[in-house]
Amino acid sequence: MKTAKQFIDMFGIFLVLVLCFSLFTAKSAAQSSSSGKLAKTAKGKPSPTPTPVPTPTPPADTKCYSGSGCIDATFGINGVRMLPGESMEASALQADGKIIAVGHGLGAEGLADAIIVRLNPDGSLDNTFGAEDPNDPLVRLGYKYEDVELKNRGFAVAIQSDGRIIVGGTRVDSGSVLWTIIRLEPNGDRDTTFGDNGVVRSNISTIFRGIAVQSDGRIVVGGGAWVARYNYDGSLDTTFGGTGAIDLGGLVSSSSLLIHVINGEERILLGGYQTVQNLRKGRVTTHNEFSVVRLTPNGQLDSTFGLGGKANAFFGYTDTMQGMALDGNNRIVAGGIVGTAGPQAAGVARFNESGSLDLTFGSGTGKVLTIVNGFRTTSQHVLIQSDGKIVSVGYSDTAVNGSNLTLIRHNSDGTRDATFGPGTLGTGIVTADVTEGAIEFGLTGVMLQDGTIAAGGYTGGRSFFTKYAP
């Protein structure tokens, strides 16, 4: 028989085992409850889920060096050419493949002067153009400043068939901002046969935005509500509107100008925006819409275009057209800044030759818009490739209070081109942080003869151009 002491010892061991088992079971249940995200609490409610890890914001700079939409490293230095002057606002391609760019910068007297730069296709400054090099009179600098009056700025440029260069911009005269037109010889010297010693001073007071040269050498210029035509020698062409200059009133505030050939006749297109008023619930509201106006050769509204000579495109909020181009089918491609319920977007619309919206573009609407990385995005200039693809040049904001040069390429139907760029920020989008951490504005561009895309603007108080593979 077991003694009382033995019985007590055995009972104690049993109690210890029971206690250990209970502790183990409770711990396992607690671990199971804490690890099972769908486990129920005592009140039957789900346990809280952990805070999701945020998706990293893609880098703003999608620079690449191999493939369509990638920087051409043979241009300038690693694909970028920093230029004299503070900004490049407009550009044109010469017949020999050289690039003319115009803008403004601080001249010799510390005031803003128009600047004209000529680049070779590889991005180097053309030493056959511009002011003489002070260290070598046989060499030119590749650029020149033009000081007509105070605060001169270059906003538009066109190349005549004889190689002469027409630069349009503004000057400040007696406190007013007025139009100025300058014509240069192919080497950059002023053409003294044009206007007054190479300069035409107009009293039109608005921002100068566009130049186009007709096949007969006459020069059409525009900006704001005004359009004017000059003879080859710089005198006003009074066969145009009776005085040579026309105020289009509220039809358009223009930002670009083109010659539109219809049945062999050269007509004039002005593109910009129109301010439209609406009466809603007894309250007048206003918004802007893309607006294109077409004029006959004598300056009258072309009644065969759009509605009484004008065609509009409205994206839904308020829109400002910035650039315009003609494609191979004589359709008008317009780009600009459009409003949305969120940030502004880069908008592109396409019009048929007649002025109606082209419903084969943009999924039956004639319009497309793009927002890069969720921030404000703009289209400042539009280029058309030989294959009909559309390249929008502009800029997009970043998460760190900056903005980057931005190119967006669309297929002919308006869809974005998946073959263009690395795709980091979305299909068909390329950005470049030219000066790290600085604000960059892409404002202009040209399609070079080999199909490459040159684009420019300004960054950190300096102007630049860069080049991309097609």
Short mmCIF file of C-alpha atoms in Angstrom, two decimals, residues 24-396:
data_model
loop_
_atom_site.label_atom_id
_atom_site.label_comp_id
_atom_site.label_asym_id
_atom_site.label_seq_id
_atom_site.Cartn_x
_atom_site.Cartn_y
_atom_site.Cartn_z
CA PHE A 24 0.29 25.90 -22.72
CA THR A 25 -3.29 25.81 -24.06
CA ALA A 26 -3.93 29.46 -23.17
CA LYS A 27 -0.68 30.57 -24.82
CA SER A 28 -1.45 28.66 -28.01
CA ALA A 29 -4.93 30.17 -28.16
CA ALA A 30 -3.51 33.66 -27.70
CA GLN A 31 -0.93 33.12 -30.44
CA SER A 32 -3.58 31.76 -32.79
CA SER A 33 -5.85 34.73 -32.09
CA SER A 34 -3.11 37.31 -32.72
CA SER A 35 -1.86 35.72 -35.96
CA GLY A 36 -5.22 35.00 -37.56
CA LYS A 37 -6.38 38.23 -39.20
CA LEU A 38 -9.89 36.90 -39.66
CA ALA A 39 -10.27 35.73 -36.05
CA LYS A 40 -13.22 37.11 -34.12
CA THR A 41 -13.05 39.10 -30.90
CA ALA A 42 -15.28 38.36 -27.90
CA LYS A 43 -17.91 40.68 -29.44
CA GLY A 44 -17.74 38.99 -32.84
CA LYS A 45 -15.99 41.91 -34.65
CA PRO A 46 -12.97 41.38 -36.97
CA SER A 47 -9.57 42.20 -35.55
CA PRO A 48 -8.12 45.40 -37.11
CA THR A 49 -6.01 44.83 -40.25
CA PRO A 50 -2.53 46.35 -40.45
CA THR A 51 -2.04 49.66 -42.33
CA PRO A 52 -1.11 48.83 -45.96
CA VAL A 53 2.37 49.79 -47.15
CA PRO A 54 2.00 52.76 -49.57
CA THR A 55 2.91 52.19 -53.23
CA PRO A 56 6.21 53.95 -53.94
CA THR A 57 5.86 57.01 -56.15
CA PRO A 58 7.69 56.37 -59.44
CA PRO A 59 10.69 58.59 -60.09
CA ALA A 60 9.80 61.72 -62.06
CA ASP A 61 12.80 61.31 -64.34
CA THR A 62 12.35 58.47 -66.85
CA LYS A 63 15.63 59.06 -68.59
CA CYS A 64 16.91 56.19 -70.74
CA TYR A 65 19.57 55.97 -73.45
CA SER A 66 18.53 53.07 -75.66
CA GLY A 67 15.26 52.73 -77.52
CA SER A 68 12.34 54.82 -78.70
CA GLY A 69 11.75 57.84 -76.49
CA CYS A 70 15.22 57.65 -74.96
CA ILE A 71 17.70 60.51 -74.88
CA ASP A 72 20.20 60.69 -77.72
CA ALA A 73 23.48 60.82 -75.77
CA THR A 74 25.37 62.11 -78.83
CA PHE A 75 23.46 65.40 -78.60
CA GLY A 76 25.17 68.09 -76.53
CA ILE A 77 26.55 66.53 -73.33
CA ASN A 78 24.82 63.25 -72.52
CA GLY A 79 21.81 64.35 -74.53
CA VAL A 80 21.38 67.87 -73.13
CA ARG A 81 22.69 71.18 -74.39
CA MET A 82 22.57 74.13 -71.99
CA LEU A 83 22.26 77.39 -73.91
CA PRO A 84 22.82 81.10 -73.37
CA GLY A 85 19.73 82.99 -72.33
CA GLU A 86 17.11 82.33 -69.70
CA SER A 87 14.41 80.66 -71.78
CA MET A 88 13.73 79.22 -75.23
CA GLU A 89 10.14 79.88 -76.26
CA ALA A 90 9.96 78.80 -79.92
CA SER A 91 11.98 76.93 -82.54
CA ALA A 92 12.08 76.09 -86.23
CA LEU A 93 14.02 73.68 -88.43
CA GLN A 94 16.07 74.99 -91.35
CA ALA A 95 16.24 73.16 -94.66
CA ASP A 96 19.80 72.06 -93.82
CA GLY A 97 18.68 70.41 -90.57
CA LYS A 98 19.93 73.12 -88.20
CA ILE A 99 17.73 74.28 -85.34
CA ILE A 100 16.84 77.93 -84.76
CA ALA A 101 15.57 78.68 -81.26
CA VAL A 102 14.42 82.03 -79.87
CA GLY A 103 13.71 83.30 -76.39
CA HIS A 104 15.14 85.89 -74.05
CA GLY A 105 17.98 86.53 -71.65
CA LEU A 106 19.89 89.29 -69.93
CA GLY A 107 21.73 91.41 -72.49
CA ALA A 108 24.79 93.60 -72.07
CA GLU A 109 22.88 96.28 -70.16
CA GLY A 110 21.32 93.82 -67.73
CA LEU A 111 17.84 94.04 -69.27
CA ALA A 112 15.88 91.33 -71.07
CA ASP A 113 16.82 91.04 -74.74
CA ALA A 114 15.58 88.68 -77.40
CA ILE A 115 18.06 85.89 -78.06
CA ILE A 116 18.40 83.80 -81.22
CA VAL A 117 20.45 80.58 -81.17
CA ARG A 118 21.36 78.22 -83.98
CA LEU A 119 22.30 74.63 -83.21
CA ASN A 120 23.79 71.97 -85.41
CA PRO A 121 21.90 68.63 -85.40
CA ASP A 122 24.39 67.28 -82.82
CA GLY A 123 23.56 70.09 -80.38
CA SER A 124 26.71 72.14 -80.88
CA LEU A 125 26.44 75.89 -81.43
CA ASP A 126 26.78 76.80 -85.11
CA ASN A 127 29.87 79.03 -85.35
CA THR A 128 28.77 80.40 -88.74
CA PHE A 129 25.83 82.19 -87.07
CA GLY A 130 25.29 85.03 -84.64
CA ALA A 131 27.52 87.65 -83.08
CA GLU A 132 31.24 87.66 -83.81
CA ASP A 133 33.46 85.92 -81.30
CA PRO A 134 35.41 88.74 -79.57
CA ASN A 135 38.47 86.49 -79.48
CA ASP A 136 38.32 85.54 -83.15
CA PRO A 137 36.47 87.75 -85.68
CA LEU A 138 36.46 84.89 -88.19
CA VAL A 139 34.24 82.80 -85.90
CA ARG A 140 30.72 83.51 -84.72
CA LEU A 141 29.29 82.57 -81.34
CA GLY A 142 26.28 80.60 -82.59
CA TYR A 143 23.87 83.06 -80.94
CA LYS A 144 23.09 86.76 -80.69
CA TYR A 145 21.06 89.13 -78.55
CA GLU A 146 18.71 91.62 -80.18
CA ASP A 147 18.09 94.88 -78.31
CA VAL A 148 15.40 96.93 -80.06
CA GLU A 149 14.05 98.86 -77.08
CA LEU A 150 13.65 97.94 -73.43
CA LYS A 151 12.81 94.39 -72.35
CA ASN A 152 12.76 92.58 -75.66
CA ARG A 153 11.55 88.98 -75.77
CA GLY A 154 11.41 86.47 -78.61
CA PHE A 155 8.24 84.37 -78.80
CA ALA A 156 8.03 83.05 -82.37
CA VAL A 157 10.26 82.21 -85.33
CA ALA A 158 9.88 81.19 -88.98
CA ILE A 159 12.32 80.47 -91.80
CA GLN A 160 11.76 81.95 -95.26
CA SER A 161 12.46 79.93 -98.41
CA ASP A 162 15.59 82.06 -99.03
CA GLY A 163 16.98 81.13 -95.60
CA ARG A 164 16.25 84.44 -93.91
CA ILE A 165 15.01 84.16 -90.34
CA ILE A 166 11.98 86.07 -89.01
CA VAL A 167 11.76 86.53 -85.24
CA GLY A 168 8.63 87.86 -83.57
CA GLY A 169 8.37 89.11 -80.05
CA THR A 170 7.66 92.07 -77.83
CA ARG A 171 9.35 95.21 -76.62
CA VAL A 172 8.49 97.76 -73.95
CA ASP A 173 8.02 101.24 -75.38
CA SER A 174 6.75 104.14 -73.23
CA GLY A 175 5.44 101.65 -70.72
CA SER A 176 3.46 99.58 -73.26
CA VAL A 177 4.22 96.02 -74.43
CA LEU A 178 4.21 96.13 -78.24
CA TRP A 179 4.91 93.78 -81.14
CA THR A 180 8.35 93.66 -82.74
CA ILE A 181 9.39 91.73 -85.87
CA ILE A 182 13.06 91.29 -86.80
CA ARG A 183 14.46 89.70 -89.96
CA LEU A 184 17.96 88.24 -90.01
CA GLU A 185 20.23 87.18 -92.82
CA PRO A 186 21.16 83.47 -92.79
CA ASN A 187 24.34 84.33 -90.84
CA GLY A 188 22.39 86.22 -88.15
CA ASP A 189 23.06 89.79 -89.27
CA ARG A 190 20.04 92.05 -89.51
CA ASP A 191 18.47 92.23 -92.96
CA THR A 192 18.54 95.97 -93.60
CA THR A 193 16.10 95.64 -96.54
CA PHE A 194 13.33 94.72 -94.09
CA GLY A 195 11.36 97.42 -92.29
CA ASP A 196 13.57 100.00 -90.54
CA ASN A 197 17.09 98.58 -90.59
CA GLY A 198 15.77 95.03 -90.19
CA VAL A 199 13.05 95.81 -87.65
CA VAL A 200 9.29 96.34 -87.91
CA ARG A 201 7.79 98.07 -84.88
CA SER A 202 4.06 97.57 -84.49
CA ASN A 203 1.79 99.45 -82.10
CA ILE A 204 -0.32 96.36 -81.40
CA SER A 205 -0.23 95.81 -77.67
CA THR A 206 -0.55 92.12 -76.91
CA ILE A 207 1.74 89.12 -76.55
CA PHE A 208 3.20 88.02 -79.89
CA ARG A 209 2.65 84.28 -80.48
CA GLY A 210 2.88 83.13 -84.10
CA ILE A 211 4.55 83.63 -87.49
CA ALA A 212 3.88 81.89 -90.79
CA VAL A 213 5.34 82.64 -94.21
CA GLN A 214 3.18 82.28 -97.31
CA SER A 215 4.58 80.83 -100.52
CA ASP A 216 4.70 84.33 -102.08
CA GLY A 217 6.90 85.59 -99.22
CA ARG A 218 4.24 87.54 -97.37
CA ILE A 219 4.48 87.21 -93.59
CA VAL A 220 1.47 86.54 -91.36
CA VAL A 221 1.82 87.21 -87.63
CA GLY A 222 -0.56 86.87 -84.72
CA GLY A 223 -1.11 86.96 -80.99
CA GLY A 224 -4.06 87.57 -78.70
CA ALA A 225 -7.05 88.71 -80.76
CA TRP A 226 -4.87 90.29 -83.48
CA VAL A 227 -3.56 89.00 -86.80
CA ALA A 228 -1.59 91.04 -89.37
CA ARG A 229 0.11 90.48 -92.72
CA TYR A 230 3.26 92.12 -94.03
CA ASN A 231 4.78 92.25 -97.48
CA TYR A 232 8.24 90.80 -98.06
CA ASP A 233 9.86 94.18 -97.34
CA GLY A 234 8.09 94.57 -93.98
CA SER A 235 5.38 97.02 -95.05
CA LEU A 236 1.80 96.27 -94.00
CA ASP A 237 -0.19 94.41 -96.67
CA THR A 238 -3.34 96.52 -96.94
CA THR A 239 -5.06 93.88 -99.10
CA PHE A 240 -5.44 91.96 -95.86
CA GLY A 241 -8.55 93.16 -94.04
CA GLY A 242 -8.25 96.63 -95.63
CA THR A 243 -5.55 97.87 -93.24
CA GLY A 244 -3.18 94.92 -92.92
CA ALA A 245 -4.20 94.17 -89.31
CA ILE A 246 -7.42 92.57 -88.00
CA ASP A 247 -8.89 92.43 -84.50
CA LEU A 248 -10.77 89.14 -84.12
CA GLY A 249 -12.40 90.31 -80.91
CA GLY A 250 -13.77 87.55 -78.72
CA LEU A 251 -13.40 84.77 -81.30
CA VAL A 252 -9.91 83.71 -80.25
CA SER A 253 -6.94 84.65 -78.11
CA SER A 254 -4.33 83.00 -80.28
CA SER A 255 -1.19 81.15 -79.31
CA SER A 256 -0.24 79.66 -82.69
CA LEU A 257 -0.59 80.36 -86.38
CA LEU A 258 -0.39 78.17 -89.50
CA ILE A 259 -0.98 78.32 -93.24
CA HIS A 260 -3.74 75.87 -94.21
CA VAL A 261 -3.80 74.98 -97.90
CA ILE A 262 -7.35 74.20 -99.08
CA ASN A 263 -7.83 73.26 -102.74
CA GLY A 264 -4.55 74.94 -103.61
CA GLU A 265 -5.43 78.18 -101.79
CA GLU A 266 -3.48 79.35 -98.74
CA ARG A 267 -5.77 80.17 -95.84
CA ILE A 268 -4.73 81.29 -92.37
CA LEU A 269 -5.34 79.33 -89.17
CA LEU A 270 -5.13 80.87 -85.73
CA GLY A 271 -5.39 78.61 -82.72
CA GLY A 272 -5.86 79.51 -79.08
CA TYR A 273 -8.82 79.79 -76.75
CA GLN A 274 -12.18 81.50 -76.58
CA THR A 275 -13.85 82.64 -73.37
CA VAL A 276 -17.46 81.40 -73.35
CA GLN A 277 -20.22 82.64 -71.06
CA ASN A 278 -23.06 80.49 -69.73
CA LEU A 279 -26.20 81.40 -67.80
CA ARG A 280 -26.92 78.77 -65.16
CA LYS A 281 -29.63 79.19 -62.54
CA GLY A 282 -29.60 82.92 -62.99
CA ARG A 283 -25.81 83.18 -62.61
CA VAL A 284 -23.31 83.90 -65.39
CA THR A 285 -20.27 81.64 -65.46
CA THR A 286 -17.34 81.63 -67.87
CA HIS A 287 -14.90 79.04 -69.11
CA ASN A 288 -12.31 78.76 -71.89
CA GLU A 289 -12.43 76.38 -74.85
CA PHE A 290 -9.93 75.46 -77.55
CA SER A 291 -10.69 77.72 -80.50
CA VAL A 292 -9.49 77.60 -84.13
CA VAL A 293 -10.30 80.41 -86.57
CA ARG A 294 -9.69 80.17 -90.33
CA LEU A 295 -9.40 83.21 -92.57
CA THR A 296 -9.55 83.53 -96.33
CA PRO A 297 -6.52 85.04 -98.14
CA ASN A 298 -8.00 88.56 -97.86
CA GLY A 299 -8.59 88.24 -94.11
CA GLN A 300 -12.29 87.39 -94.01
CA LEU A 301 -13.70 84.63 -91.82
CA ASP A 302 -13.82 81.43 -93.89
CA SER A 303 -17.49 80.42 -93.87
CA THR A 304 -16.61 76.90 -95.08
CA PHE A 305 -14.78 76.18 -91.82
CA GLY A 306 -16.55 75.13 -88.64
CA LEU A 307 -19.38 77.45 -87.67
CA GLY A 308 -18.93 80.73 -89.53
CA GLY A 309 -15.14 80.36 -89.69
CA LYS A 310 -14.53 79.09 -86.13
CA ALA A 311 -14.33 75.65 -84.52
CA ASN A 312 -14.14 74.87 -80.80
CA ALA A 313 -13.29 71.88 -78.61
CA PHE A 314 -14.33 71.73 -74.95
CA PHE A 315 -13.03 69.13 -72.50
CA GLY A 316 -15.50 69.96 -69.72
CA TYR A 317 -13.91 72.47 -67.33
CA THR A 318 -11.73 75.24 -68.76
CA ASP A 319 -9.15 74.79 -71.52
CA THR A 320 -6.31 76.78 -73.09
CA MET A 321 -4.80 75.78 -76.43
CA GLN A 322 -1.02 76.28 -76.55
CA GLY A 323 0.15 74.69 -79.81
CA MET A 324 -1.16 73.51 -83.15
CA ALA A 325 0.09 71.43 -86.10
CA LEU A 326 -1.19 69.96 -89.37
CA ASP A 327 -0.92 66.24 -90.04
CA GLY A 328 -0.48 64.47 -93.37
CA ASN A 329 -4.25 64.44 -93.96
CA ASN A 330 -4.57 68.22 -93.47
CA ARG A 331 -6.21 67.69 -90.09
CA ILE A 332 -5.57 70.19 -87.30
CA VAL A 333 -3.99 68.79 -84.15
CA ALA A 334 -4.22 71.10 -81.15
CA GLY A 335 -2.59 70.69 -77.75
CA GLY A 336 -2.94 72.61 -74.54
CA ILE A 337 -3.81 72.70 -70.85
CA VAL A 338 -7.25 71.41 -69.86
CA GLY A 339 -9.08 71.42 -66.58
CA THR A 340 -10.30 68.29 -64.82
CA ALA A 341 -11.94 67.49 -61.47
CA GLY A 342 -8.37 67.10 -60.20
CA PRO A 343 -5.08 68.45 -61.55
CA GLN A 344 -4.79 70.07 -64.95
CA ALA A 345 -4.08 67.72 -67.85
CA ALA A 346 -2.30 67.77 -71.19
CA GLY A 347 -5.12 67.80 -73.71
CA VAL A 348 -4.97 67.05 -77.44
CA ALA A 349 -7.86 67.53 -79.88
CA ARG A 350 -8.01 66.84 -83.60
CA PHE A 351 -10.17 68.66 -86.13
CA ASN A 352 -10.97 67.62 -89.68
CA GLU A 353 -10.07 69.96 -92.53
CA SER A 354 -13.64 71.29 -92.41
CA GLY A 355 -13.39 72.20 -88.72
CA SER A 356 -15.49 69.36 -87.29
CA LEU A 357 -13.97 67.30 -84.49
CA ASP A 358 -12.39 64.12 -85.86
CA LEU A 359 -14.35 61.35 -84.17
CA THR A 360 -11.85 58.70 -85.27
CA PHE A 361 -9.55 60.23 -82.65
CA GLY A 362 -9.93 59.76 -78.92
CA SER A 363 -12.44 56.88 -78.84
CA GLY A 364 -15.12 58.77 -80.72
CA THR A 365 -14.72 62.13 -78.98
CA GLY A 366 -11.95 63.81 -80.98
CA LYS A 367 -10.12 64.55 -77.71
CA VAL A 368 -7.68 62.88 -75.32
CA LEU A 369 -6.07 63.99 -72.08
CA THR A 370 -3.12 62.79 -70.01
CA ILE A 371 -2.14 63.37 -66.38
CA VAL A 372 1.37 62.23 -65.45
CA ASN A 373 1.84 60.65 -62.02
CA GLY A 374 -1.25 62.38 -60.63
CA PHE A 375 0.11 65.92 -60.96
CA ARG A 376 -0.49 68.92 -63.23
CA THR A 377 0.53 68.13 -66.82
CA THR A 378 0.66 70.46 -69.82
CA SER A 379 1.00 70.36 -73.60
CA GLN A 380 2.82 73.47 -74.88
CA HIS A 381 3.76 72.39 -78.40
CA VAL A 382 2.63 69.70 -80.84
CA LEU A 383 4.75 67.82 -83.38
CA ILE A 384 3.59 65.36 -86.05
CA GLN A 385 5.82 62.46 -87.08
CA SER A 386 5.96 61.20 -90.65
CA ASP A 387 4.01 58.09 -89.57
CA GLY A 388 1.17 60.23 -88.18
CA LYS A 389 2.06 59.82 -84.52
CA ILE A 390 1.62 62.92 -82.37
CA VAL A 391 4.25 64.16 -79.92
CA SER A 392 3.17 66.60 -77.24
CA VAL A 393 5.96 68.69 -75.66
CA GLY A 394 5.26 70.19 -72.26
CA TYR A 395 5.96 69.68 -68.59
CA SER A 396 4.52 67.88 -65.58
#
